[in-house]
């Protein structure tokens, strides 16, 4: 059975006295179903002792429900605690995402970690509450008013020099108080630890090979496992011939549970052999839609419709317009393509289970595993350990479910690592979608009406607290994905959040954080059709935001070209939101943008150069970015090479400039790969992009162009996310730069040489006709 929280905390030495009261009735946000919601647990997030403690040695141990998987939040959260308690970061020990000790903060996703923990609640509030409590205790100890005391390096002092340490005041004891909602945060002007470019605290270990990833976790008595996935989408088990692998030495068990099949052996090699040689007969699944006609197929399927904004006059305005511009954009399925395959270790015993997992959703994963094992959630402990690189939903959750089921079946600890094909064929892909635009231009070039309609392929998602079937493991075990309920769209009511960036920033119905006034276009409609996907889908860095922004910003560029206007000036003329305007101006200034019309004579041979801009108010108000991409296009080969990027980013107060720069550069690099080469492929039965030969991504030796960043920091605004803003604008900026260089408009990703050459031929043909 997993150790109790009391036992775990005692094992942490200085944290030993921080024992919280168990509560099964409190839920931080009402026990909702979304990926950012939480549920009641044994750790009460209203209690200060649930978040941090001061040890007898002066070390401050803090607990967070937001994990670091490469985005640097471990370092930033450590800085946050150190800042609020006025100690160096070396005095802070951070524990992340262990369900026996950390509060439930839902999933680490959606660029929500910084808004969640750095603004007014959760970790920041806990650290500020602790500071206020310590000042109160020191005031009594020193006989001085709290507002007359100073804090330096864990010592609270009077003006005369008398002082008392944190550990003397509370070291090894509980605070025994609730979070103080009135606790005053330290202002940006007071920062001494936050705001500094602190290198990632794990950087040295990562660079020297000393960092322990999940794949290296070992447990006494541990066996090894492999899964046997269906050969095609929708296939079901007919018969498993266990005799076909009985000759393999070290084989412990063949596990069959409904359509889930796995093998357990003494070594990983033996498990691999057994998985390869196990004979399984399957019922064939349904035939997949042809890839070449997939987007047309998508637009003909039953759908669940959402009308995000509707001024109810779009058709009339379009009907009366002299000039209407139309365009259709398509975005393919793409995968996480983690370099290392997903892994988990599970130790399931009759009384409880411990799972070491790279999930970004520790508490939801605990709930799902408890359901799969028919075990109370409090008897399941999930410990986050960093695994294969992922911003979204690769195989980390599925492998954790599988490992738990296999461990329970064999009665021993089990380590499971997916094969390359397991990972790439069955992960939750980023959704494919189609976006169609219609817009009317006035004689002066201003946009007077814009109609936007998109079709999104969806199946599954994060499993949350009670949807095992949202990933392949749960479906094979007999659970269905979240149902898609087709139905017509209802008229929009009230102000809706623009969480998927389906609503262009130029609509009057879109301001920061809500739909309701960010642009100048008042005749507007945005309609989304969600269609059942033939493949599992889920969050992939900037889920649907990157797809929608690609279509929105490229179409905005098309409208600009028709208006014979400069792309920067044209955008500014259609915006009212000051923060979006701010990043556009900052990027243009940083890139020394010179105004010009996109309609001009271009060379017909050789290598041509161009520039393009794209901007986004991420999720309507969770970060702002404008990116200028400079590209070189070889007109003979169709190869596109980005040569320079200039990005302006506004995420409010910056907790760590070094970490922010890393996120910007990583986002643009991944965005380049998704723009230029990445695309899932399939035939009539199964996915065919199942390894690095068949699924393209930029190679590790790709020559990265220089990236120049401009940080925009308006005063008096809260912190927002930053991990997904730069990737969101990268495809559109590159696409617009290709048009600027060549006069050819690409409306389908990725921008492969074949597609570039086809667009060049089309543009040249249109030029001859003109």
XYZ file of C-alpha atoms in Angstrom:
770
model
C 0.000 0.000 0.000
C 1.180 3.550 -0.739
C 2.642 5.391 2.274
C 0.355 7.806 4.052
C 0.913 11.524 3.742
C 2.173 11.515 7.335
C 4.734 8.823 6.538
C 5.806 10.579 3.362
C 6.273 13.911 5.082
C 8.268 12.354 7.904
C 10.570 10.869 5.300
C 11.262 14.398 4.034
C 13.090 15.408 7.223
C 12.434 19.089 7.736
C 8.925 18.750 6.351
C 8.033 16.169 8.975
C 5.842 18.415 11.112
C 3.696 19.689 8.259
C 0.779 17.283 8.711
C -2.523 18.573 7.405
C -6.035 17.635 8.359
C -7.686 15.324 5.872
C -10.849 16.651 4.261
C -13.107 14.786 1.856
C -15.748 17.469 1.544
C -13.854 20.423 0.111
C -13.175 21.042 -3.559
C -11.203 24.051 -4.730
C -13.347 24.827 -7.746
C -16.528 22.928 -7.151
C -15.560 19.531 -8.523
C -16.063 20.291 -12.184
C -15.231 18.124 -15.180
C -12.841 20.343 -17.121
C -9.090 19.876 -17.402
C -8.480 22.875 -15.131
C -11.052 21.829 -12.506
C -10.281 19.975 -9.310
C -12.138 17.646 -6.992
C -12.302 16.972 -3.298
C -9.232 15.224 -1.920
C -7.565 14.430 1.367
C -5.454 17.600 1.096
C -7.425 20.744 1.896
C -6.191 23.597 -0.332
C -7.684 26.197 2.032
C -5.126 25.293 4.717
C -1.707 26.933 4.645
C -0.040 23.731 5.849
C -1.216 22.011 2.667
C 1.117 24.241 0.673
C 4.300 24.835 2.611
C 6.262 24.376 5.814
C 9.374 25.790 7.472
C 11.722 23.076 8.646
C 13.881 23.119 11.757
C 16.871 23.721 9.473
C 15.262 26.773 7.879
C 14.498 25.042 4.581
C 11.093 25.971 3.186
C 9.327 23.041 1.569
C 6.508 23.980 -0.788
C 4.000 21.776 -2.602
C 2.568 22.449 -6.048
C 0.069 20.669 -8.254
C 1.689 22.065 -11.420
C 4.555 20.002 -12.844
C 7.580 20.865 -14.949
C 7.975 18.892 -18.164
C 10.499 21.227 -19.767
C 8.675 24.554 -19.652
C 10.650 25.751 -16.629
C 7.760 26.099 -14.190
C 9.690 24.240 -11.469
C 12.274 27.028 -11.420
C 9.705 29.808 -11.685
C 7.570 28.404 -8.867
C 10.664 28.037 -6.691
C 11.450 31.695 -7.397
C 7.871 32.610 -6.490
C 8.057 30.996 -3.051
C 11.504 32.464 -2.415
C 10.320 35.917 -3.427
C 7.237 35.985 -1.251
C 9.204 34.705 1.767
C 12.274 36.869 1.114
C 14.782 34.028 0.983
C 17.219 32.864 -1.722
C 15.998 30.068 -3.957
C 18.541 27.723 -2.358
C 16.368 27.816 0.766
C 13.303 26.462 -1.083
C 12.558 22.800 -1.768
C 9.656 22.279 -4.177
C 7.622 19.055 -4.365
C 5.494 18.738 -7.501
C 2.495 16.573 -8.318
C 2.555 13.731 -5.808
C -1.012 12.914 -4.816
C 0.078 11.854 -1.328
C 1.412 15.314 -0.497
C 0.535 18.022 -3.061
C -2.831 19.752 -3.476
C -5.013 18.990 -6.477
C -4.550 21.697 -9.118
C -6.013 19.777 -12.038
C -3.898 19.458 -15.189
C -0.685 21.292 -15.969
C -1.829 22.537 -19.354
C -3.209 25.367 -21.407
C -0.654 27.963 -20.257
C -2.558 28.074 -16.974
C 0.220 27.338 -14.474
C 1.401 30.931 -14.213
C -2.092 32.477 -13.992
C -3.068 29.826 -11.434
C -0.099 30.076 -9.086
C 1.317 33.559 -9.673
C -1.687 35.809 -9.387
C -3.938 35.867 -6.330
C -4.540 32.244 -5.394
C -2.923 28.916 -4.617
C 0.896 28.856 -4.302
C 1.432 32.624 -4.380
C -1.309 33.179 -1.829
C 0.117 30.424 0.376
C 3.599 31.951 0.348
C 2.210 35.428 1.037
C 0.042 33.996 3.815
C 3.096 32.361 5.385
C 5.028 35.629 5.238
C 2.186 37.515 6.924
C 1.885 34.791 9.589
C 5.624 34.843 10.272
C 5.578 38.627 10.585
C 2.745 38.318 13.074
C 4.655 35.780 15.149
C 7.813 37.907 15.003
C 5.879 40.976 16.084
C 4.884 39.187 19.273
C 8.376 37.778 19.791
C 10.174 41.093 19.252
C 7.555 43.433 20.666
C 7.462 45.581 17.526
C 4.593 46.308 15.079
C 4.688 44.012 12.074
C 4.828 46.911 9.630
C 8.041 48.107 11.284
C 9.858 44.821 10.711
C 12.033 43.823 7.752
C 12.639 40.407 6.180
C 16.011 39.355 4.801
C 17.166 35.834 4.055
C 14.726 34.193 6.428
C 15.399 36.602 9.291
C 12.840 39.118 10.565
C 14.526 42.153 12.124
C 13.708 45.351 13.984
C 15.214 48.720 13.162
C 17.588 48.310 16.084
C 18.998 45.064 14.733
C 17.228 42.536 16.912
C 16.046 39.582 14.837
C 14.443 36.168 14.809
C 14.688 33.412 12.210
C 11.800 31.652 10.531
C 12.915 28.335 11.982
C 12.876 29.726 15.510
C 9.341 30.996 15.012
C 7.762 27.953 13.409
C 10.457 25.499 12.365
C 9.226 21.912 12.605
C 5.714 23.003 13.577
C 2.456 23.601 11.741
C 0.961 27.000 11.057
C -2.531 25.635 11.744
C -4.224 28.521 9.937
C -6.195 28.917 6.701
C -4.872 30.761 3.691
C -5.115 34.494 4.229
C -7.053 35.869 1.273
C -6.067 39.390 2.353
C -2.333 38.627 2.376
C -0.528 41.312 0.404
C 1.667 40.147 -2.462
C 5.101 41.649 -3.019
C 4.945 44.120 -5.891
C 7.046 43.914 -9.035
C 9.034 46.917 -7.790
C 9.996 44.927 -4.676
C 11.124 41.804 -6.513
C 14.627 40.537 -5.776
C 14.271 36.889 -6.851
C 11.350 36.964 -9.292
C 12.075 38.810 -12.495
C 15.656 37.582 -12.560
C 17.048 35.361 -15.377
C 17.630 32.289 -13.214
C 18.776 29.271 -15.266
C 16.559 26.200 -14.917
C 17.422 24.492 -11.654
C 17.684 21.136 -13.432
C 19.836 22.407 -16.302
C 23.161 21.105 -15.029
C 21.769 17.640 -14.311
C 20.133 17.515 -17.733
C 23.293 18.560 -19.544
C 25.519 16.132 -17.628
C 23.201 13.137 -17.872
C 22.523 13.029 -14.132
C 18.827 13.928 -14.329
C 16.667 10.889 -13.622
C 13.800 10.538 -16.050
C 10.884 8.207 -15.512
C 12.444 5.676 -17.877
C 15.200 5.149 -15.272
C 12.905 4.455 -12.300
C 13.464 1.019 -10.801
C 11.468 -0.739 -8.058
C 12.541 -3.920 -6.199
C 10.993 -7.013 -7.771
C 10.010 -5.058 -10.896
C 8.969 -6.938 -14.041
C 8.768 -5.583 -17.588
C 5.787 -5.363 -19.900
C 4.715 -4.562 -23.424
C 1.272 -3.981 -24.895
C -0.095 -5.545 -28.085
C -2.193 -2.969 -29.872
C -4.758 -3.691 -32.603
C -3.388 -3.790 -36.149
C -5.912 -1.216 -37.332
C -8.361 1.394 -36.107
C -11.469 -0.108 -34.509
C -10.263 -3.732 -34.487
C -11.471 -5.955 -31.622
C -10.073 -9.182 -30.143
C -11.371 -12.532 -31.427
C -8.844 -14.887 -29.834
C -5.446 -14.717 -28.116
C -3.229 -17.787 -28.521
C -1.180 -17.796 -25.326
C 0.590 -20.991 -26.407
C 2.329 -19.016 -29.157
C 4.682 -17.416 -26.607
C 5.050 -20.083 -23.929
C 8.513 -20.967 -25.276
C 9.877 -17.497 -24.400
C 12.016 -17.703 -21.235
C 11.088 -15.345 -18.423
C 7.499 -14.832 -19.599
C 5.273 -14.334 -16.571
C 1.816 -13.723 -17.970
C -0.274 -12.845 -21.001
C -2.924 -10.366 -19.893
C -6.204 -10.066 -21.803
C -8.992 -7.781 -20.618
C -11.667 -7.168 -23.226
C -9.677 -5.753 -26.193
C -6.620 -4.871 -24.125
C -3.697 -7.264 -24.588
C -0.332 -7.156 -22.860
C 2.551 -9.372 -21.820
C 4.717 -9.349 -18.677
C 8.192 -10.879 -18.426
C 11.320 -10.758 -16.320
C 13.243 -8.504 -18.724
C 12.287 -5.889 -21.261
C 13.837 -7.911 -24.094
C 11.730 -10.931 -23.181
C 8.630 -8.730 -23.076
C 9.468 -7.334 -26.510
C 9.854 -10.847 -27.943
C 6.573 -11.968 -26.411
C 4.691 -8.939 -27.747
C 6.059 -9.528 -31.238
C 5.358 -13.251 -31.312
C 1.999 -13.388 -29.533
C -0.651 -14.556 -32.005
C -3.853 -12.515 -31.754
C -6.819 -12.737 -34.127
C -8.748 -9.521 -34.526
C -12.108 -8.478 -35.957
C -11.396 -5.908 -38.636
C -12.292 -2.288 -37.988
C -14.153 0.091 -40.316
C -12.408 1.482 -43.353
C -10.843 4.913 -42.873
C -11.744 7.868 -45.111
C -9.188 8.447 -47.889
C -6.581 10.957 -46.785
C -6.674 12.931 -50.037
C -10.398 13.576 -49.651
C -10.401 13.807 -45.859
C -11.260 17.479 -45.490
C -14.200 17.185 -47.888
C -15.294 14.114 -45.884
C -14.993 16.099 -42.655
C -17.330 18.815 -43.892
C -20.081 16.283 -44.693
C -20.280 14.579 -41.284
C -22.814 15.147 -38.485
C -21.489 17.761 -36.116
C -21.925 19.458 -32.778
C -22.173 23.154 -33.564
C -21.173 26.179 -31.517
C -21.878 29.747 -32.586
C -19.281 31.847 -30.778
C -20.401 35.236 -32.056
C -23.127 36.356 -34.442
C -24.120 39.930 -35.242
C -27.022 38.507 -37.337
C -26.344 40.852 -40.248
C -23.418 39.130 -41.950
C -25.365 37.680 -44.872
C -27.024 41.007 -45.581
C -23.721 42.896 -45.468
C -21.998 40.335 -47.669
C -24.910 40.387 -50.117
C -24.679 44.151 -50.466
C -20.880 44.267 -50.821
C -19.073 45.065 -54.055
C -15.977 43.061 -53.148
C -16.045 39.689 -51.351
C -12.913 37.676 -50.570
C -13.138 33.923 -49.922
C -10.528 31.447 -48.735
C -10.398 27.906 -47.374
C -7.624 26.720 -45.061
C -6.815 23.177 -43.971
C -4.683 21.929 -41.109
C -3.598 18.246 -40.832
C -3.424 15.853 -37.924
C -0.069 16.255 -36.210
C 1.515 14.265 -33.403
C 3.655 15.010 -30.369
C 6.349 12.735 -31.731
C 8.197 12.477 -28.422
C 11.815 11.474 -29.013
C 11.600 8.971 -26.161
C 8.578 6.697 -25.977
C 6.202 6.941 -23.020
C 6.889 4.907 -19.902
C 5.329 4.220 -16.481
C 6.057 2.085 -13.442
C 3.216 0.664 -11.363
C 3.216 -1.244 -8.108
C -0.309 -2.512 -7.424
C -1.006 -4.455 -4.249
C -4.352 -5.600 -2.827
C -4.517 -2.654 -0.433
C -3.229 0.119 -2.655
C -1.215 1.201 -5.674
C 1.689 3.497 -6.452
C 2.226 4.687 -10.013
C 5.232 6.662 -11.222
C 3.900 8.592 -14.185
C 4.775 11.434 -16.544
C 1.126 12.505 -16.695
C 0.398 16.211 -16.662
C -2.751 15.403 -14.638
C -1.714 13.617 -11.437
C -5.049 13.720 -9.601
C -7.235 12.951 -12.637
C -4.887 10.058 -13.456
C -5.275 8.829 -9.877
C -9.061 8.817 -10.293
C -8.948 6.937 -13.596
C -6.507 4.321 -12.308
C -8.668 3.828 -9.211
C -11.634 3.173 -11.508
C -9.677 0.724 -13.672
C -8.406 -1.145 -10.602
C -11.764 -0.997 -8.766
C -9.999 0.656 -5.853
C -10.812 3.767 -3.724
C -8.951 6.855 -5.066
C -7.349 7.461 -1.667
C -5.639 4.073 -1.996
C -3.899 5.147 -5.202
C -0.803 7.334 -5.202
C 0.450 8.935 -8.421
C 3.961 10.376 -8.353
C 4.961 12.661 -11.207
C 8.374 11.964 -12.742
C 9.427 13.747 -15.913
C 9.259 11.508 -18.942
C 9.213 11.847 -22.719
C 8.998 15.441 -23.871
C 5.419 16.521 -24.352
C 3.293 19.656 -24.405
C -0.138 18.085 -24.447
C -1.304 14.470 -24.421
C 1.113 11.926 -25.826
C 1.135 8.375 -24.443
C 1.910 9.334 -20.817
C -1.618 8.792 -19.510
C -2.282 5.661 -21.562
C 0.972 3.987 -20.494
C 0.160 4.775 -16.849
C -3.256 3.114 -17.142
C -1.744 0.108 -18.924
C 1.047 -0.335 -16.378
C -1.439 -0.279 -13.492
C -3.691 -2.884 -15.128
C -0.726 -5.152 -15.920
C 0.728 -4.814 -12.421
C -2.592 -5.745 -10.852
C -2.925 -8.728 -13.180
C 0.527 -10.134 -12.408
C 0.679 -9.147 -8.728
C 4.133 -7.498 -9.021
C 5.606 -4.091 -9.830
C 5.674 -3.550 -13.582
C 7.615 -1.203 -15.823
C 5.984 -0.571 -19.200
C 7.544 1.331 -22.059
C 5.776 1.757 -25.380
C 7.374 0.795 -28.663
C 7.828 3.522 -31.258
C 4.777 2.190 -33.140
C 2.664 2.019 -29.948
C 3.478 5.663 -29.307
C 3.038 7.154 -32.755
C 0.074 5.121 -33.992
C -2.071 5.440 -30.880
C -1.365 8.766 -29.209
C -3.981 11.539 -29.178
C -3.129 13.617 -32.257
C -3.608 17.335 -32.625
C -6.928 17.841 -34.419
C -7.242 18.227 -38.153
C -9.562 21.006 -39.242
C -10.957 23.064 -42.110
C -11.630 26.802 -41.904
C -13.624 28.744 -44.496
C -13.676 32.544 -44.572
C -15.786 35.116 -46.378
C -15.248 38.836 -45.931
C -16.392 42.057 -47.550
C -14.126 45.036 -48.188
C -15.330 48.622 -48.440
C -14.000 50.839 -51.246
C -11.515 52.343 -48.776
C -10.156 48.858 -48.040
C -11.710 48.516 -44.599
C -13.266 45.147 -43.653
C -17.011 45.637 -43.180
C -18.133 42.019 -42.678
C -16.432 38.713 -41.880
C -17.970 35.246 -41.778
C -15.909 32.370 -40.405
C -16.856 28.679 -40.326
C -14.688 25.757 -39.246
C -14.882 21.959 -38.976
C -12.833 20.228 -36.277
C -12.074 16.480 -36.030
C -12.373 15.317 -32.416
C -12.284 11.976 -30.570
C -11.312 11.713 -26.922
C -9.245 14.269 -25.020
C -7.583 14.338 -21.631
C -9.268 11.575 -19.613
C -10.064 13.986 -16.774
C -11.362 12.410 -13.597
C -13.811 9.933 -15.119
C -13.306 9.398 -18.876
C -10.900 6.431 -19.334
C -12.107 5.997 -22.905
C -10.646 9.343 -23.978
C -7.359 7.523 -24.694
C -6.762 4.215 -26.452
C -6.159 2.242 -23.230
C -9.564 3.069 -21.810
C -11.362 2.267 -25.051
C -9.665 -1.135 -25.287
C -10.675 -1.802 -21.679
C -14.330 -1.188 -22.554
C -14.909 2.516 -21.949
C -16.197 4.899 -24.600
C -14.741 8.364 -25.319
C -16.685 11.437 -24.323
C -19.725 11.408 -26.589
C -20.101 13.888 -29.402
C -23.707 15.063 -29.511
C -24.564 16.415 -32.962
C -26.916 19.340 -32.987
C -27.450 22.815 -34.430
C -25.822 25.832 -32.863
C -27.764 27.961 -30.410
C -27.543 31.749 -30.587
C -24.600 32.957 -28.467
C -25.660 34.235 -25.066
C -23.679 36.737 -23.045
C -19.932 37.100 -23.325
C -18.080 33.918 -24.286
C -14.418 33.177 -23.709
C -12.371 32.915 -26.869
C -10.459 29.889 -25.564
C -9.732 28.274 -28.917
C -9.129 31.558 -30.795
C -11.929 30.663 -33.183
C -13.000 34.313 -33.047
C -10.512 36.555 -34.904
C -9.023 39.344 -32.798
C -10.414 41.895 -35.243
C -14.041 41.172 -34.407
C -15.808 43.711 -32.225
C -16.959 40.648 -30.278
C -13.461 39.844 -28.996
C -11.661 41.619 -26.165
C -9.127 40.422 -23.636
C -10.464 37.324 -21.934
C -13.969 37.475 -23.392
C -15.829 37.868 -26.651
C -17.182 41.398 -26.677
C -15.184 44.268 -28.277
C -11.489 43.906 -29.335
C -11.624 44.882 -33.010
C -13.470 47.213 -35.343
C -15.414 44.642 -37.390
C -19.000 44.655 -36.126
C -20.648 42.538 -38.796
C -19.288 39.187 -37.677
C -20.033 35.483 -37.328
C -17.937 32.536 -36.075
C -19.431 29.037 -36.292
C -17.626 25.819 -35.296
C -18.677 22.284 -36.291
C -17.083 19.528 -34.187
C -17.047 16.194 -36.025
C -16.154 12.703 -34.767
C -12.576 11.923 -35.739
C -11.440 8.500 -37.013
C -8.343 8.875 -34.766
C -7.904 9.838 -31.148
C -7.299 13.549 -30.709
C -6.339 15.754 -27.799
C -4.280 18.740 -26.757
C -1.070 19.277 -28.709
C 0.777 22.478 -27.853
C -1.643 25.335 -28.542
C -4.613 23.014 -29.241
C -6.871 24.520 -31.937
C -5.341 27.941 -31.167
C -2.542 27.298 -33.661
C -4.968 25.920 -36.266
C -7.403 28.799 -35.900
C -4.714 31.477 -35.784
C -3.081 30.060 -38.912
C -6.357 30.443 -40.796
C -7.341 33.788 -39.238
C -3.998 35.539 -39.671
C -3.330 34.239 -43.176
C -6.800 35.337 -44.270
C -6.213 38.729 -42.669
C -3.097 38.920 -44.816
C -5.137 38.028 -47.895
C -7.575 40.819 -47.125
C -4.645 43.174 -46.680
C -3.312 42.215 -50.120
C -6.705 42.829 -51.723
C -6.854 46.211 -50.003
C -3.316 46.978 -51.287
C -2.327 47.901 -47.745
C 0.655 47.348 -45.501
C 0.151 44.245 -43.284
C 1.091 46.020 -40.035
C -0.949 49.138 -40.692
C -3.908 47.072 -41.919
C -3.998 45.090 -38.687
C -3.670 48.159 -36.503
C -6.554 49.815 -38.373
C -8.819 46.907 -37.404
C -7.854 46.585 -33.733
C -8.914 48.295 -30.528
C -7.334 46.081 -27.858
C -4.303 47.993 -26.568
C -2.269 44.924 -25.653
C -2.584 43.339 -29.103
C -1.761 46.708 -30.641
C 1.208 46.962 -28.281
C 2.873 43.718 -29.374
C 2.353 44.495 -33.079
C 4.017 47.878 -32.712
C 6.818 46.401 -30.635
C 7.517 43.640 -33.173
C 7.424 46.108 -36.053
C 9.841 48.364 -34.211
C 12.170 45.502 -33.289
C 12.157 44.246 -36.862
C 12.531 47.730 -38.397
C 9.392 47.079 -40.439
C 9.132 49.290 -43.520
C 5.606 49.807 -44.820
C 4.835 48.542 -48.315
C 2.045 46.898 -50.247
C 2.283 43.177 -50.873
C 1.378 43.721 -54.538
C 4.653 44.186 -56.394
C 6.771 42.587 -59.131
C 8.838 39.633 -57.892
C 11.682 37.578 -59.408
C 10.721 34.368 -61.242
C 13.944 32.410 -60.597
C 16.488 31.808 -57.883
C 15.980 32.356 -54.169
C 13.584 35.085 -53.104
C 13.077 36.587 -49.668
C 10.017 37.861 -47.856
C 8.599 38.788 -44.507
C 5.261 38.109 -42.859
C 3.541 39.051 -39.639
C 0.948 37.351 -37.467
C -0.463 38.215 -34.057
C -2.680 36.653 -31.404
C -4.418 37.468 -28.166
C -3.993 33.920 -26.895
C -7.343 32.547 -25.689
C -8.580 36.134 -25.936
C -6.434 37.326 -23.061
C -3.947 34.729 -21.754
C -0.894 36.235 -23.398
C -0.258 38.402 -26.457
C 2.258 37.912 -29.261
C 3.182 39.326 -32.637
C 5.752 37.542 -34.784
C 7.573 38.688 -37.897
C 9.059 35.823 -39.907
C 11.671 36.327 -42.603
C 12.022 33.505 -45.123
C 14.003 32.512 -48.179
C 12.183 30.484 -50.841
C 13.970 28.552 -53.567
C 11.686 28.935 -56.590
C 13.144 25.891 -58.338
C 12.987 23.403 -55.440
C 10.149 24.890 -53.392
C 12.222 24.678 -50.197
C 11.376 27.276 -47.567
C 14.078 28.352 -45.102
C 13.175 30.779 -42.319
C 16.111 33.174 -41.893
C 15.100 35.372 -38.955
C 12.304 35.886 -36.434
C 11.390 38.970 -34.438
C 8.759 38.429 -31.762
C 7.112 40.727 -29.265
C 5.427 39.063 -26.318
C 3.278 40.426 -23.504
C 2.633 38.026 -20.630
C 2.359 40.642 -17.907
C 5.066 40.683 -15.230
C 7.882 38.317 -16.213
C 8.847 35.873 -13.474
C 11.994 34.637 -15.234
C 13.304 36.254 -18.458
C 15.623 33.301 -19.114
C 12.754 30.845 -18.886
C 10.549 33.060 -21.038
C 13.204 33.256 -23.738
C 13.501 29.464 -23.671
C 9.744 29.133 -24.141
C 9.718 31.604 -27.014
C 12.553 29.888 -28.855
C 11.234 26.386 -28.206
C 7.767 27.389 -29.380
C 9.060 28.892 -32.614
C 11.269 25.872 -33.289
C 8.365 23.478 -32.790
C 6.149 25.809 -34.810
C 8.651 25.712 -37.673
C 8.584 21.933 -37.661
C 4.791 21.851 -37.672
C 4.691 24.500 -40.409
C 7.198 22.928 -42.760
C 7.123 19.141 -42.464
C 4.804 17.511 -39.897
C 1.718 15.558 -40.985
C 0.130 12.275 -39.870
C -0.533 9.876 -42.754
C -2.786 6.828 -43.080
C -4.203 4.300 -45.491
C -7.629 2.677 -45.535
C -6.979 0.752 -42.286
C -4.352 2.350 -40.050
C -1.895 5.153 -39.433
C 1.200 4.791 -41.604
C 3.427 7.477 -40.012
C 4.704 5.226 -37.246
C 8.449 6.006 -37.003
C 11.006 8.668 -37.901
C 11.193 7.452 -41.473
C 7.472 7.891 -42.069
C 6.718 10.898 -39.839
C 8.800 13.957 -40.616
C 9.970 16.527 -38.111
C 12.875 18.931 -38.217
C 16.100 17.099 -37.451
C 18.164 17.947 -34.388
C 20.895 19.363 -36.642
C 18.515 21.830 -38.331
C 20.133 25.266 -38.498
C 17.995 27.445 -36.287
C 17.598 31.041 -37.507
C 18.197 33.885 -35.049
C 15.272 34.849 -32.837
C 15.045 38.400 -31.503
C 12.599 38.886 -28.638
C 10.986 42.057 -27.374
C 9.275 41.838 -23.985
C 6.262 44.101 -23.557
C 5.316 44.668 -19.904
C 2.313 46.948 -19.351
C 2.030 48.133 -15.735
C -0.694 46.875 -13.430
C -1.722 43.754 -15.339
C -1.787 40.183 -13.962
C 0.555 37.424 -15.097
C -0.593 35.341 -18.056
C 0.645 32.215 -19.773
C 3.579 32.320 -22.161
C 4.340 28.734 -23.182
C 2.026 28.590 -26.193
C 1.946 32.109 -27.613
C 4.986 31.979 -29.893
C 4.107 28.637 -31.490
C 0.559 29.857 -32.128
C 1.643 32.582 -34.552
C 4.502 30.748 -36.269
C 2.666 28.953 -39.140
C 0.741 32.077 -40.125
C 3.822 34.314 -40.014
C 5.786 31.866 -42.191
C 2.867 31.445 -44.593
C 2.479 35.208 -44.937
C 6.223 35.579 -45.506
C 6.093 32.997 -48.300
C 3.358 35.031 -49.972
C 5.354 38.236 -49.549
C 8.379 36.575 -51.150
C 6.650 34.791 -54.016
C 3.107 36.077 -54.471
C 1.893 32.508 -53.900
C -0.609 31.862 -51.117
C -0.366 28.533 -49.276
C -3.542 27.543 -47.451
C -2.597 24.011 -46.435
C -0.031 22.873 -43.877
C 2.703 21.731 -43.897
C 4.435 23.962 -46.450
C 6.212 21.117 -48.224
C 8.284 21.799 -51.360
C 5.598 20.083 -53.466
C 2.873 22.353 -52.112
C 5.059 25.424 -52.507
C 5.757 24.603 -56.153
C 2.061 23.923 -56.813
C 1.156 27.290 -55.282
C 3.825 28.985 -57.383
C 2.388 27.448 -60.551
C -1.102 28.554 -59.561
C 0.071 32.096 -58.801
C 1.941 32.310 -62.103
C -1.151 31.079 -63.941
C -3.302 33.708 -62.292
C -0.714 36.322 -63.178
C -0.843 35.358 -66.865
C -4.647 35.456 -66.847
C -4.588 38.886 -65.230
